[in-house]
Amino acid sequence: MTYITGTAPYIRSPKTVSGMNWFTLVCLGPAVLVSLFLFRGDSLHVLGAAISAAMLAEIIGRKISGDKPTLHDGSAVLVGVLFGLMSPATLPSAIVAIGSFFAVFFGKEIFGLPGQSPWNAALVGQAFLHVSFSKSMEVLAVSDSAAGLLPVQWSWVLGAGMLGECSALALAAGGMFLIWKKFFYWEIPWIYLGAMMISLWFLGFRSWESLPWGNIVLTAFFLITSPASTPTTRMGLRVFALGSAFLCVILRSVTEYFYVTPFAILMMNALTPWIDMWFLPSGVPAVAKKQIG
């Protein structure tokens, strides 16, 4: 028997963290362009403040830990863009900066090197703002001129929502590119969407055109598929998608919050170690399962 020696990692892939981050940003490009068309200067202010604060948080966090900043890998920029797209266009730049800084510093940097955080950093910042600045996080519809471009039944293409959630079509287009590049298992976003529709149907919901489709599609393709804070096995990811959808519907029906996505996904992030333990391959030693649990 021949043994191969060397340093980890032993499983290699042509994909790199930096490449995945920057390509994901490219796939968010259509949603960013729609937000610029609809909100113009407001979009620039929100995204600019979010990205700048995210990068500053990484620089400070790495300075404290004694590590070099890794802004070139795009992780801080990606958190900033996602955070900005999930924020209202009317949100003051100062509050955007506070939330984005909180997202990167407390959602990512305090856990050490990239990939060590159990949480989706952008959602950590969003949850913080929804609790601390709930009034400022209220969503306004897009301008009348933009909303009048399409009939009401097509409002999910250009409708109301957070900055980057006003075009489900643009978000879906970017998400399909991620599937094409095999950044995640193709069925994961569809499981989330299907579970969301089925659970709403059982609750008697029928007004499909009034749903926040942009938020739903953004969650399906860009949030529950984030590799850093989700299960490592295919079956575990399926369970994660199902649980995220059910929790979103349940929280929306029992709380006063309209945008419950951050809380639902973060709750599932907390369950990820146990989901991994339940769906580890049968050949994994019991001691390894015990260490995970």
PDB file of C-alpha atoms in Angstrom:
ATOM      1  CA  MET A   1       0.000   0.000   0.000  1.00  0.00           C
ATOM      2  CA  THR A   2       1.294   3.446  -0.967  1.00  0.00           C
ATOM      3  CA  TYR A   3       0.774   6.434   1.283  1.00  0.00           C
ATOM      4  CA  ILE A   4       0.871   9.975  -0.023  1.00  0.00           C
ATOM      5  CA  THR A   5       2.413  12.436   2.382  1.00  0.00           C
ATOM      6  CA  GLY A   6       2.293  16.193   2.340  1.00  0.00           C
ATOM      7  CA  THR A   7       0.532  19.147   3.852  1.00  0.00           C
ATOM      8  CA  ALA A   8      -3.188  19.752   3.764  1.00  0.00           C
ATOM      9  CA  PRO A   9      -5.463  20.262   1.949  1.00  0.00           C
ATOM     10  CA  TYR A  10      -5.600  16.793   0.434  1.00  0.00           C
ATOM     11  CA  ILE A  11      -8.787  17.406  -1.551  1.00  0.00           C
ATOM     12  CA  ARG A  12      -8.084  20.076  -4.112  1.00  0.00           C
ATOM     13  CA  SER A  13     -10.347  22.074  -6.380  1.00  0.00           C
ATOM     14  CA  PRO A  14      -9.734  24.623  -9.144  1.00  0.00           C
ATOM     15  CA  LYS A  15     -12.100  26.963  -7.265  1.00  0.00           C
ATOM     16  CA  THR A  16     -10.532  29.405  -4.826  1.00  0.00           C
ATOM     17  CA  VAL A  17     -12.136  31.457  -2.077  1.00  0.00           C
ATOM     18  CA  SER A  18     -11.143  34.638  -3.852  1.00  0.00           C
ATOM     19  CA  GLY A  19     -12.468  33.443  -7.200  1.00  0.00           C
ATOM     20  CA  MET A  20     -15.782  32.344  -5.713  1.00  0.00           C
ATOM     21  CA  ASN A  21     -16.261  35.627  -3.875  1.00  0.00           C
ATOM     22  CA  TRP A  22     -15.563  37.816  -6.892  1.00  0.00           C
ATOM     23  CA  PHE A  23     -17.686  35.689  -9.224  1.00  0.00           C
ATOM     24  CA  THR A  24     -20.565  35.851  -6.739  1.00  0.00           C
ATOM     25  CA  LEU A  25     -20.204  39.630  -6.789  1.00  0.00           C
ATOM     26  CA  VAL A  26     -20.427  39.551 -10.576  1.00  0.00           C
ATOM     27  CA  CYS A  27     -23.619  37.495 -10.301  1.00  0.00           C
ATOM     28  CA  LEU A  28     -25.061  40.124  -7.967  1.00  0.00           C
ATOM     29  CA  GLY A  29     -24.324  42.699 -10.640  1.00  0.00           C
ATOM     30  CA  PRO A  30     -27.786  42.593 -12.310  1.00  0.00           C
ATOM     31  CA  ALA A  31     -29.489  43.317  -8.968  1.00  0.00           C
ATOM     32  CA  VAL A  32     -27.043  46.147  -8.290  1.00  0.00           C
ATOM     33  CA  LEU A  33     -27.782  47.670 -11.705  1.00  0.00           C
ATOM     34  CA  VAL A  34     -31.541  47.482 -11.086  1.00  0.00           C
ATOM     35  CA  SER A  35     -31.088  49.190  -7.719  1.00  0.00           C
ATOM     36  CA  LEU A  36     -29.074  51.965  -9.398  1.00  0.00           C
ATOM     37  CA  PHE A  37     -31.823  52.409 -11.990  1.00  0.00           C
ATOM     38  CA  LEU A  38     -34.583  52.571  -9.394  1.00  0.00           C
ATOM     39  CA  PHE A  39     -32.895  54.461  -6.564  1.00  0.00           C
ATOM     40  CA  ARG A  40     -29.977  56.217  -8.265  1.00  0.00           C
ATOM     41  CA  GLY A  41     -28.046  58.296  -5.703  1.00  0.00           C
ATOM     42  CA  ASP A  42     -29.626  56.517  -2.735  1.00  0.00           C
ATOM     43  CA  SER A  43     -28.315  53.213  -4.047  1.00  0.00           C
ATOM     44  CA  LEU A  44     -24.800  54.602  -4.371  1.00  0.00           C
ATOM     45  CA  HIS A  45     -24.887  55.993  -0.824  1.00  0.00           C
ATOM     46  CA  VAL A  46     -26.085  52.733   0.728  1.00  0.00           C
ATOM     47  CA  LEU A  47     -23.748  50.437  -1.194  1.00  0.00           C
ATOM     48  CA  GLY A  48     -20.791  52.784  -0.795  1.00  0.00           C
ATOM     49  CA  ALA A  49     -21.264  53.062   2.967  1.00  0.00           C
ATOM     50  CA  ALA A  50     -21.805  49.314   3.346  1.00  0.00           C
ATOM     51  CA  ILE A  51     -18.713  48.314   1.356  1.00  0.00           C
ATOM     52  CA  SER A  52     -16.460  50.923   2.968  1.00  0.00           C
ATOM     53  CA  ALA A  53     -17.515  49.986   6.506  1.00  0.00           C
ATOM     54  CA  ALA A  54     -17.108  46.276   5.761  1.00  0.00           C
ATOM     55  CA  MET A  55     -13.565  46.779   4.494  1.00  0.00           C
ATOM     56  CA  LEU A  56     -12.686  48.990   7.469  1.00  0.00           C
ATOM     57  CA  ALA A  57     -14.006  46.342   9.870  1.00  0.00           C
ATOM     58  CA  GLU A  58     -11.760  43.710   8.296  1.00  0.00           C
ATOM     59  CA  ILE A  59      -8.701  45.979   8.477  1.00  0.00           C
ATOM     60  CA  ILE A  60      -9.318  46.736  12.158  1.00  0.00           C
ATOM     61  CA  GLY A  61     -10.141  43.126  12.966  1.00  0.00           C
ATOM     62  CA  ARG A  62      -6.952  41.843  11.345  1.00  0.00           C
ATOM     63  CA  LYS A  63      -4.928  44.584  13.037  1.00  0.00           C
ATOM     64  CA  ILE A  64      -6.199  43.448  16.429  1.00  0.00           C
ATOM     65  CA  SER A  65      -5.486  39.788  15.680  1.00  0.00           C
ATOM     66  CA  GLY A  66      -2.079  40.530  14.204  1.00  0.00           C
ATOM     67  CA  ASP A  67      -2.963  39.063  10.800  1.00  0.00           C
ATOM     68  CA  LYS A  68      -2.664  40.791   7.447  1.00  0.00           C
ATOM     69  CA  PRO A  69      -5.903  42.071   5.852  1.00  0.00           C
ATOM     70  CA  THR A  70      -7.146  39.918   2.989  1.00  0.00           C
ATOM     71  CA  LEU A  71      -9.260  42.481   1.179  1.00  0.00           C
ATOM     72  CA  HIS A  72      -8.055  41.035  -2.124  1.00  0.00           C
ATOM     73  CA  ASP A  73     -10.135  37.873  -1.583  1.00  0.00           C
ATOM     74  CA  GLY A  74     -13.356  39.865  -1.829  1.00  0.00           C
ATOM     75  CA  SER A  75     -14.998  38.466   1.302  1.00  0.00           C
ATOM     76  CA  ALA A  76     -15.470  41.853   2.995  1.00  0.00           C
ATOM     77  CA  VAL A  77     -16.709  43.422  -0.239  1.00  0.00           C
ATOM     78  CA  LEU A  78     -19.178  40.570  -0.719  1.00  0.00           C
ATOM     79  CA  VAL A  79     -20.541  40.999   2.808  1.00  0.00           C
ATOM     80  CA  GLY A  80     -20.835  44.725   2.207  1.00  0.00           C
ATOM     81  CA  VAL A  81     -22.713  44.315  -1.076  1.00  0.00           C
ATOM     82  CA  LEU A  82     -25.087  41.709   0.339  1.00  0.00           C
ATOM     83  CA  PHE A  83     -25.687  43.845   3.398  1.00  0.00           C
ATOM     84  CA  GLY A  84     -26.367  46.886   1.227  1.00  0.00           C
ATOM     85  CA  LEU A  85     -28.761  45.020  -1.050  1.00  0.00           C
ATOM     86  CA  MET A  86     -30.758  43.884   1.985  1.00  0.00           C
ATOM     87  CA  SER A  87     -31.069  47.454   3.310  1.00  0.00           C
ATOM     88  CA  PRO A  88     -33.736  50.080   2.503  1.00  0.00           C
ATOM     89  CA  ALA A  89     -32.727  52.732  -0.016  1.00  0.00           C
ATOM     90  CA  THR A  90     -33.802  55.378   2.512  1.00  0.00           C
ATOM     91  CA  LEU A  91     -31.534  54.105   5.286  1.00  0.00           C
ATOM     92  CA  PRO A  92     -29.108  56.858   6.424  1.00  0.00           C
ATOM     93  CA  SER A  93     -25.511  56.216   5.446  1.00  0.00           C
ATOM     94  CA  ALA A  94     -24.399  56.360   9.096  1.00  0.00           C
ATOM     95  CA  ILE A  95     -26.741  53.523  10.081  1.00  0.00           C
ATOM     96  CA  VAL A  96     -25.690  51.529   7.012  1.00  0.00           C
ATOM     97  CA  ALA A  97     -22.044  51.916   8.042  1.00  0.00           C
ATOM     98  CA  ILE A  98     -22.776  50.866  11.627  1.00  0.00           C
ATOM     99  CA  GLY A  99     -24.628  47.759  10.504  1.00  0.00           C
ATOM    100  CA  SER A 100     -22.069  46.745   7.888  1.00  0.00           C
ATOM    101  CA  PHE A 101     -19.172  47.253  10.323  1.00  0.00           C
ATOM    102  CA  PHE A 102     -21.021  45.163  12.915  1.00  0.00           C
ATOM    103  CA  ALA A 103     -21.640  42.468  10.282  1.00  0.00           C
ATOM    104  CA  VAL A 104     -17.977  41.984   9.405  1.00  0.00           C
ATOM    105  CA  PHE A 105     -16.406  42.621  12.797  1.00  0.00           C
ATOM    106  CA  PHE A 106     -18.814  40.603  14.970  1.00  0.00           C
ATOM    107  CA  GLY A 107     -20.063  38.231  12.294  1.00  0.00           C
ATOM    108  CA  LYS A 108     -16.691  37.287  10.856  1.00  0.00           C
ATOM    109  CA  GLU A 109     -13.513  38.864  12.227  1.00  0.00           C
ATOM    110  CA  ILE A 110     -13.833  37.966  15.909  1.00  0.00           C
ATOM    111  CA  PHE A 111     -13.853  34.288  14.931  1.00  0.00           C
ATOM    112  CA  GLY A 112     -10.404  34.433  13.396  1.00  0.00           C
ATOM    113  CA  LEU A 113      -9.372  33.395   9.903  1.00  0.00           C
ATOM    114  CA  PRO A 114     -11.808  33.301   6.952  1.00  0.00           C
ATOM    115  CA  GLY A 115     -14.257  30.425   7.078  1.00  0.00           C
ATOM    116  CA  GLN A 116     -14.176  30.101  10.875  1.00  0.00           C
ATOM    117  CA  SER A 117     -17.392  31.989  11.619  1.00  0.00           C
ATOM    118  CA  PRO A 118     -20.526  29.883  12.141  1.00  0.00           C
ATOM    119  CA  TRP A 119     -22.755  32.773  11.027  1.00  0.00           C
ATOM    120  CA  ASN A 120     -23.654  34.438   7.775  1.00  0.00           C
ATOM    121  CA  ALA A 121     -21.955  37.778   8.434  1.00  0.00           C
ATOM    122  CA  ALA A 122     -24.286  39.942   6.328  1.00  0.00           C
ATOM    123  CA  LEU A 123     -27.295  38.543   8.199  1.00  0.00           C
ATOM    124  CA  VAL A 124     -25.633  39.217  11.566  1.00  0.00           C
ATOM    125  CA  GLY A 125     -25.519  42.897  10.639  1.00  0.00           C
ATOM    126  CA  GLN A 126     -29.071  42.860   9.296  1.00  0.00           C
ATOM    127  CA  ALA A 127     -30.438  41.247  12.465  1.00  0.00           C
ATOM    128  CA  PHE A 128     -28.606  43.864  14.519  1.00  0.00           C
ATOM    129  CA  LEU A 129     -30.193  46.730  12.565  1.00  0.00           C
ATOM    130  CA  HIS A 130     -33.678  45.205  12.616  1.00  0.00           C
ATOM    131  CA  VAL A 131     -33.490  45.044  16.411  1.00  0.00           C
ATOM    132  CA  SER A 132     -31.633  48.314  17.055  1.00  0.00           C
ATOM    133  CA  PHE A 133     -33.038  50.564  14.295  1.00  0.00           C
ATOM    134  CA  SER A 134     -36.385  48.956  13.495  1.00  0.00           C
ATOM    135  CA  LYS A 135     -38.076  52.183  12.394  1.00  0.00           C
ATOM    136  CA  SER A 136     -35.277  53.049   9.998  1.00  0.00           C
ATOM    137  CA  MET A 137     -35.463  49.559   8.479  1.00  0.00           C
ATOM    138  CA  GLU A 138     -39.038  50.004   7.290  1.00  0.00           C
ATOM    139  CA  VAL A 139     -39.320  49.486   3.540  1.00  0.00           C
ATOM    140  CA  LEU A 140     -40.741  52.004   1.091  1.00  0.00           C
ATOM    141  CA  ALA A 141     -41.981  51.129  -2.361  1.00  0.00           C
ATOM    142  CA  VAL A 142     -39.975  52.100  -5.421  1.00  0.00           C
ATOM    143  CA  SER A 143     -40.791  55.350  -7.174  1.00  0.00           C
ATOM    144  CA  ASP A 144     -44.085  55.611  -9.036  1.00  0.00           C
ATOM    145  CA  SER A 145     -42.294  56.057 -12.336  1.00  0.00           C
ATOM    146  CA  ALA A 146     -40.414  52.786 -11.916  1.00  0.00           C
ATOM    147  CA  ALA A 147     -43.368  50.864 -10.515  1.00  0.00           C
ATOM    148  CA  GLY A 148     -45.515  52.003 -13.455  1.00  0.00           C
ATOM    149  CA  LEU A 149     -43.244  50.347 -16.005  1.00  0.00           C
ATOM    150  CA  LEU A 150     -45.012  47.010 -15.617  1.00  0.00           C
ATOM    151  CA  PRO A 151     -48.545  45.801 -14.782  1.00  0.00           C
ATOM    152  CA  VAL A 152     -49.346  45.071 -11.128  1.00  0.00           C
ATOM    153  CA  GLN A 153     -49.275  41.299 -11.647  1.00  0.00           C
ATOM    154  CA  TRP A 154     -45.653  41.646 -12.790  1.00  0.00           C
ATOM    155  CA  SER A 155     -44.591  43.728  -9.802  1.00  0.00           C
ATOM    156  CA  TRP A 156     -42.209  40.958  -8.740  1.00  0.00           C
ATOM    157  CA  VAL A 157     -39.958  41.972 -11.639  1.00  0.00           C
ATOM    158  CA  LEU A 158     -39.808  45.640 -10.572  1.00  0.00           C
ATOM    159  CA  GLY A 159     -41.596  45.930  -7.265  1.00  0.00           C
ATOM    160  CA  ALA A 160     -41.204  47.118  -3.698  1.00  0.00           C
ATOM    161  CA  GLY A 161     -38.572  45.909  -1.308  1.00  0.00           C
ATOM    162  CA  MET A 162     -35.116  46.489   0.053  1.00  0.00           C
ATOM    163  CA  LEU A 163     -32.459  48.066  -2.158  1.00  0.00           C
ATOM    164  CA  GLY A 164     -31.492  44.953  -4.085  1.00  0.00           C
ATOM    165  CA  GLU A 165     -34.729  43.027  -3.669  1.00  0.00           C
ATOM    166  CA  CYS A 166     -36.758  45.004  -6.210  1.00  0.00           C
ATOM    167  CA  SER A 167     -36.067  42.607  -9.059  1.00  0.00           C
ATOM    168  CA  ALA A 168     -36.467  38.913  -8.450  1.00  0.00           C
ATOM    169  CA  LEU A 169     -35.697  38.375 -12.130  1.00  0.00           C
ATOM    170  CA  ALA A 170     -32.264  40.026 -11.854  1.00  0.00           C
ATOM    171  CA  LEU A 171     -31.431  38.018  -8.734  1.00  0.00           C
ATOM    172  CA  ALA A 172     -32.593  34.774 -10.338  1.00  0.00           C
ATOM    173  CA  ALA A 173     -30.425  35.468 -13.398  1.00  0.00           C
ATOM    174  CA  GLY A 174     -27.364  35.859 -11.185  1.00  0.00           C
ATOM    175  CA  GLY A 175     -28.307  32.766  -9.208  1.00  0.00           C
ATOM    176  CA  MET A 176     -28.556  30.676 -12.377  1.00  0.00           C
ATOM    177  CA  PHE A 177     -24.995  31.645 -13.253  1.00  0.00           C
ATOM    178  CA  LEU A 178     -23.884  30.338  -9.845  1.00  0.00           C
ATOM    179  CA  ILE A 179     -25.649  27.053 -10.563  1.00  0.00           C
ATOM    180  CA  TRP A 180     -24.016  26.927 -14.003  1.00  0.00           C
ATOM    181  CA  LYS A 181     -20.592  27.315 -12.383  1.00  0.00           C
ATOM    182  CA  LYS A 182     -21.522  24.615  -9.845  1.00  0.00           C
ATOM    183  CA  PHE A 183     -20.944  26.810  -6.814  1.00  0.00           C
ATOM    184  CA  PHE A 184     -23.575  24.788  -4.948  1.00  0.00           C
ATOM    185  CA  TYR A 185     -25.873  21.824  -5.534  1.00  0.00           C
ATOM    186  CA  TRP A 186     -28.477  22.836  -8.094  1.00  0.00           C
ATOM    187  CA  GLU A 187     -31.488  21.653  -6.057  1.00  0.00           C
ATOM    188  CA  ILE A 188     -30.809  23.674  -2.883  1.00  0.00           C
ATOM    189  CA  PRO A 189     -32.462  26.979  -3.946  1.00  0.00           C
ATOM    190  CA  TRP A 190     -35.402  25.116  -5.482  1.00  0.00           C
ATOM    191  CA  ILE A 191     -35.962  23.167  -2.278  1.00  0.00           C
ATOM    192  CA  TYR A 192     -36.114  26.461  -0.391  1.00  0.00           C
ATOM    193  CA  LEU A 193     -38.523  28.010  -2.899  1.00  0.00           C
ATOM    194  CA  GLY A 194     -40.714  24.905  -2.998  1.00  0.00           C
ATOM    195  CA  ALA A 195     -40.834  24.572   0.795  1.00  0.00           C
ATOM    196  CA  MET A 196     -41.718  28.255   1.081  1.00  0.00           C
ATOM    197  CA  MET A 197     -44.606  27.944  -1.387  1.00  0.00           C
ATOM    198  CA  ILE A 198     -45.956  24.732   0.128  1.00  0.00           C
ATOM    199  CA  SER A 199     -45.854  26.021   3.709  1.00  0.00           C
ATOM    200  CA  LEU A 200     -47.580  29.267   2.703  1.00  0.00           C
ATOM    201  CA  TRP A 201     -50.223  27.295   0.787  1.00  0.00           C
ATOM    202  CA  PHE A 202     -50.969  25.151   3.843  1.00  0.00           C
ATOM    203  CA  LEU A 203     -51.396  28.327   5.879  1.00  0.00           C
ATOM    204  CA  GLY A 204     -54.010  29.497   3.397  1.00  0.00           C
ATOM    205  CA  PHE A 205     -51.907  32.111   1.624  1.00  0.00           C
ATOM    206  CA  ARG A 206     -52.959  32.656  -2.002  1.00  0.00           C
ATOM    207  CA  SER A 207     -51.886  36.214  -2.908  1.00  0.00           C
ATOM    208  CA  TRP A 208     -48.658  35.146  -4.569  1.00  0.00           C
ATOM    209  CA  GLU A 209     -48.057  38.404  -6.418  1.00  0.00           C
ATOM    210  CA  SER A 210     -47.845  40.287  -3.109  1.00  0.00           C
ATOM    211  CA  LEU A 211     -44.984  38.170  -1.765  1.00  0.00           C
ATOM    212  CA  PRO A 212     -41.533  39.804  -1.348  1.00  0.00           C
ATOM    213  CA  TRP A 213     -40.155  37.774  -4.250  1.00  0.00           C
ATOM    214  CA  GLY A 214     -36.879  39.645  -4.323  1.00  0.00           C
ATOM    215  CA  ASN A 215     -36.149  38.714  -0.716  1.00  0.00           C
ATOM    216  CA  ILE A 216     -37.167  35.107  -1.324  1.00  0.00           C
ATOM    217  CA  VAL A 217     -34.995  34.716  -4.430  1.00  0.00           C
ATOM    218  CA  LEU A 218     -32.017  36.486  -2.819  1.00  0.00           C
ATOM    219  CA  THR A 219     -32.277  34.104   0.125  1.00  0.00           C
ATOM    220  CA  ALA A 220     -32.616  31.028  -2.088  1.00  0.00           C
ATOM    221  CA  PHE A 221     -29.599  31.696  -4.313  1.00  0.00           C
ATOM    222  CA  PHE A 222     -27.221  33.856  -2.277  1.00  0.00           C
ATOM    223  CA  LEU A 223     -27.835  33.299   1.454  1.00  0.00           C
ATOM    224  CA  ILE A 224     -28.695  29.668   2.196  1.00  0.00           C
ATOM    225  CA  THR A 225     -26.011  28.569  -0.285  1.00  0.00           C
ATOM    226  CA  SER A 226     -23.151  30.397   1.451  1.00  0.00           C
ATOM    227  CA  PRO A 227     -20.522  27.654   2.011  1.00  0.00           C
ATOM    228  CA  ALA A 228     -18.921  29.190   5.111  1.00  0.00           C
ATOM    229  CA  SER A 229     -21.934  28.889   7.422  1.00  0.00           C
ATOM    230  CA  THR A 230     -23.955  25.993   6.013  1.00  0.00           C
ATOM    231  CA  PRO A 231     -23.686  22.185   6.276  1.00  0.00           C
ATOM    232  CA  THR A 232     -20.977  20.357   4.374  1.00  0.00           C
ATOM    233  CA  THR A 233     -23.005  17.395   3.115  1.00  0.00           C
ATOM    234  CA  ARG A 234     -25.567  17.429   0.316  1.00  0.00           C
ATOM    235  CA  MET A 235     -28.317  15.965   2.491  1.00  0.00           C
ATOM    236  CA  GLY A 236     -27.442  18.402   5.249  1.00  0.00           C
ATOM    237  CA  LEU A 237     -27.820  21.308   2.816  1.00  0.00           C
ATOM    238  CA  ARG A 238     -31.237  20.009   1.794  1.00  0.00           C
ATOM    239  CA  VAL A 239     -32.331  19.929   5.415  1.00  0.00           C
ATOM    240  CA  PHE A 240     -30.866  23.406   5.899  1.00  0.00           C
ATOM    241  CA  ALA A 241     -32.904  24.739   2.964  1.00  0.00           C
ATOM    242  CA  LEU A 242     -36.103  23.133   4.234  1.00  0.00           C
ATOM    243  CA  GLY A 243     -35.575  24.386   7.767  1.00  0.00           C
ATOM    244  CA  SER A 244     -34.782  27.899   6.593  1.00  0.00           C
ATOM    245  CA  ALA A 245     -38.006  28.110   4.570  1.00  0.00           C
ATOM    246  CA  PHE A 246     -40.199  26.717   7.331  1.00  0.00           C
ATOM    247  CA  LEU A 247     -38.639  29.002   9.949  1.00  0.00           C
ATOM    248  CA  CYS A 248     -39.166  32.065   7.728  1.00  0.00           C
ATOM    249  CA  VAL A 249     -42.861  31.274   7.370  1.00  0.00           C
ATOM    250  CA  ILE A 250     -43.322  30.420  11.052  1.00  0.00           C
ATOM    251  CA  LEU A 251     -41.523  33.537  12.304  1.00  0.00           C
ATOM    252  CA  ARG A 252     -43.453  35.726   9.887  1.00  0.00           C
ATOM    253  CA  SER A 253     -46.756  34.318  11.169  1.00  0.00           C
ATOM    254  CA  VAL A 254     -46.004  34.618  14.900  1.00  0.00           C
ATOM    255  CA  THR A 255     -43.983  37.853  15.115  1.00  0.00           C
ATOM    256  CA  GLU A 256     -44.509  41.473  14.188  1.00  0.00           C
ATOM    257  CA  TYR A 257     -41.420  41.526  11.985  1.00  0.00           C
ATOM    258  CA  PHE A 258     -42.004  41.445   8.212  1.00  0.00           C
ATOM    259  CA  TYR A 259     -38.388  40.698   7.248  1.00  0.00           C
ATOM    260  CA  VAL A 260     -37.597  37.657   9.360  1.00  0.00           C
ATOM    261  CA  THR A 261     -35.062  36.123   6.987  1.00  0.00           C
ATOM    262  CA  PRO A 262     -31.982  37.153   9.024  1.00  0.00           C
ATOM    263  CA  PHE A 263     -33.329  35.552  12.179  1.00  0.00           C
ATOM    264  CA  ALA A 264     -34.448  32.346  10.444  1.00  0.00           C
ATOM    265  CA  ILE A 265     -31.137  31.764   8.632  1.00  0.00           C
ATOM    266  CA  LEU A 266     -29.052  32.575  11.713  1.00  0.00           C
ATOM    267  CA  MET A 267     -31.082  30.059  13.719  1.00  0.00           C
ATOM    268  CA  MET A 268     -30.305  27.440  11.074  1.00  0.00           C
ATOM    269  CA  ASN A 269     -26.619  28.476  11.152  1.00  0.00           C
ATOM    270  CA  ALA A 270     -26.638  27.634  14.856  1.00  0.00           C
ATOM    271  CA  LEU A 271     -27.945  24.142  14.036  1.00  0.00           C
ATOM    272  CA  THR A 272     -25.372  23.485  11.310  1.00  0.00           C
ATOM    273  CA  PRO A 273     -22.896  21.497  13.509  1.00  0.00           C
ATOM    274  CA  TRP A 274     -25.670  19.106  14.539  1.00  0.00           C
ATOM    275  CA  ILE A 275     -26.965  18.803  10.976  1.00  0.00           C
ATOM    276  CA  ASP A 276     -23.433  17.906   9.879  1.00  0.00           C
ATOM    277  CA  MET A 277     -23.202  15.331  12.652  1.00  0.00           C
ATOM    278  CA  TRP A 278     -26.502  13.695  11.663  1.00  0.00           C
ATOM    279  CA  PHE A 279     -25.568  13.395   8.000  1.00  0.00           C
ATOM    280  CA  LEU A 280     -21.886  12.517   8.149  1.00  0.00           C
ATOM    281  CA  PRO A 281     -21.004   9.507   5.947  1.00  0.00           C
ATOM    282  CA  SER A 282     -21.265   6.173   7.728  1.00  0.00           C
ATOM    283  CA  GLY A 283     -17.501   5.609   7.453  1.00  0.00           C
ATOM    284  CA  VAL A 284     -16.632   8.565   9.681  1.00  0.00           C
ATOM    285  CA  PRO A 285     -15.352   7.328  13.086  1.00  0.00           C
ATOM    286  CA  ALA A 286     -17.632   7.783  16.068  1.00  0.00           C
ATOM    287  CA  VAL A 287     -14.980   9.855  17.848  1.00  0.00           C
ATOM    288  CA  ALA A 288     -15.141  12.425  15.039  1.00  0.00           C
ATOM    289  CA  LYS A 289     -18.929  12.646  15.371  1.00  0.00           C
ATOM    290  CA  LYS A 290     -18.531  13.121  19.109  1.00  0.00           C
ATOM    291  CA  GLN A 291     -16.066  15.976  18.569  1.00  0.00           C
ATOM    292  CA  ILE A 292     -18.489  17.727  16.208  1.00  0.00           C
ATOM    293  CA  GLY A 293     -21.356  17.358  18.631  1.00  0.00           C
TER     294      GLY A 293
END
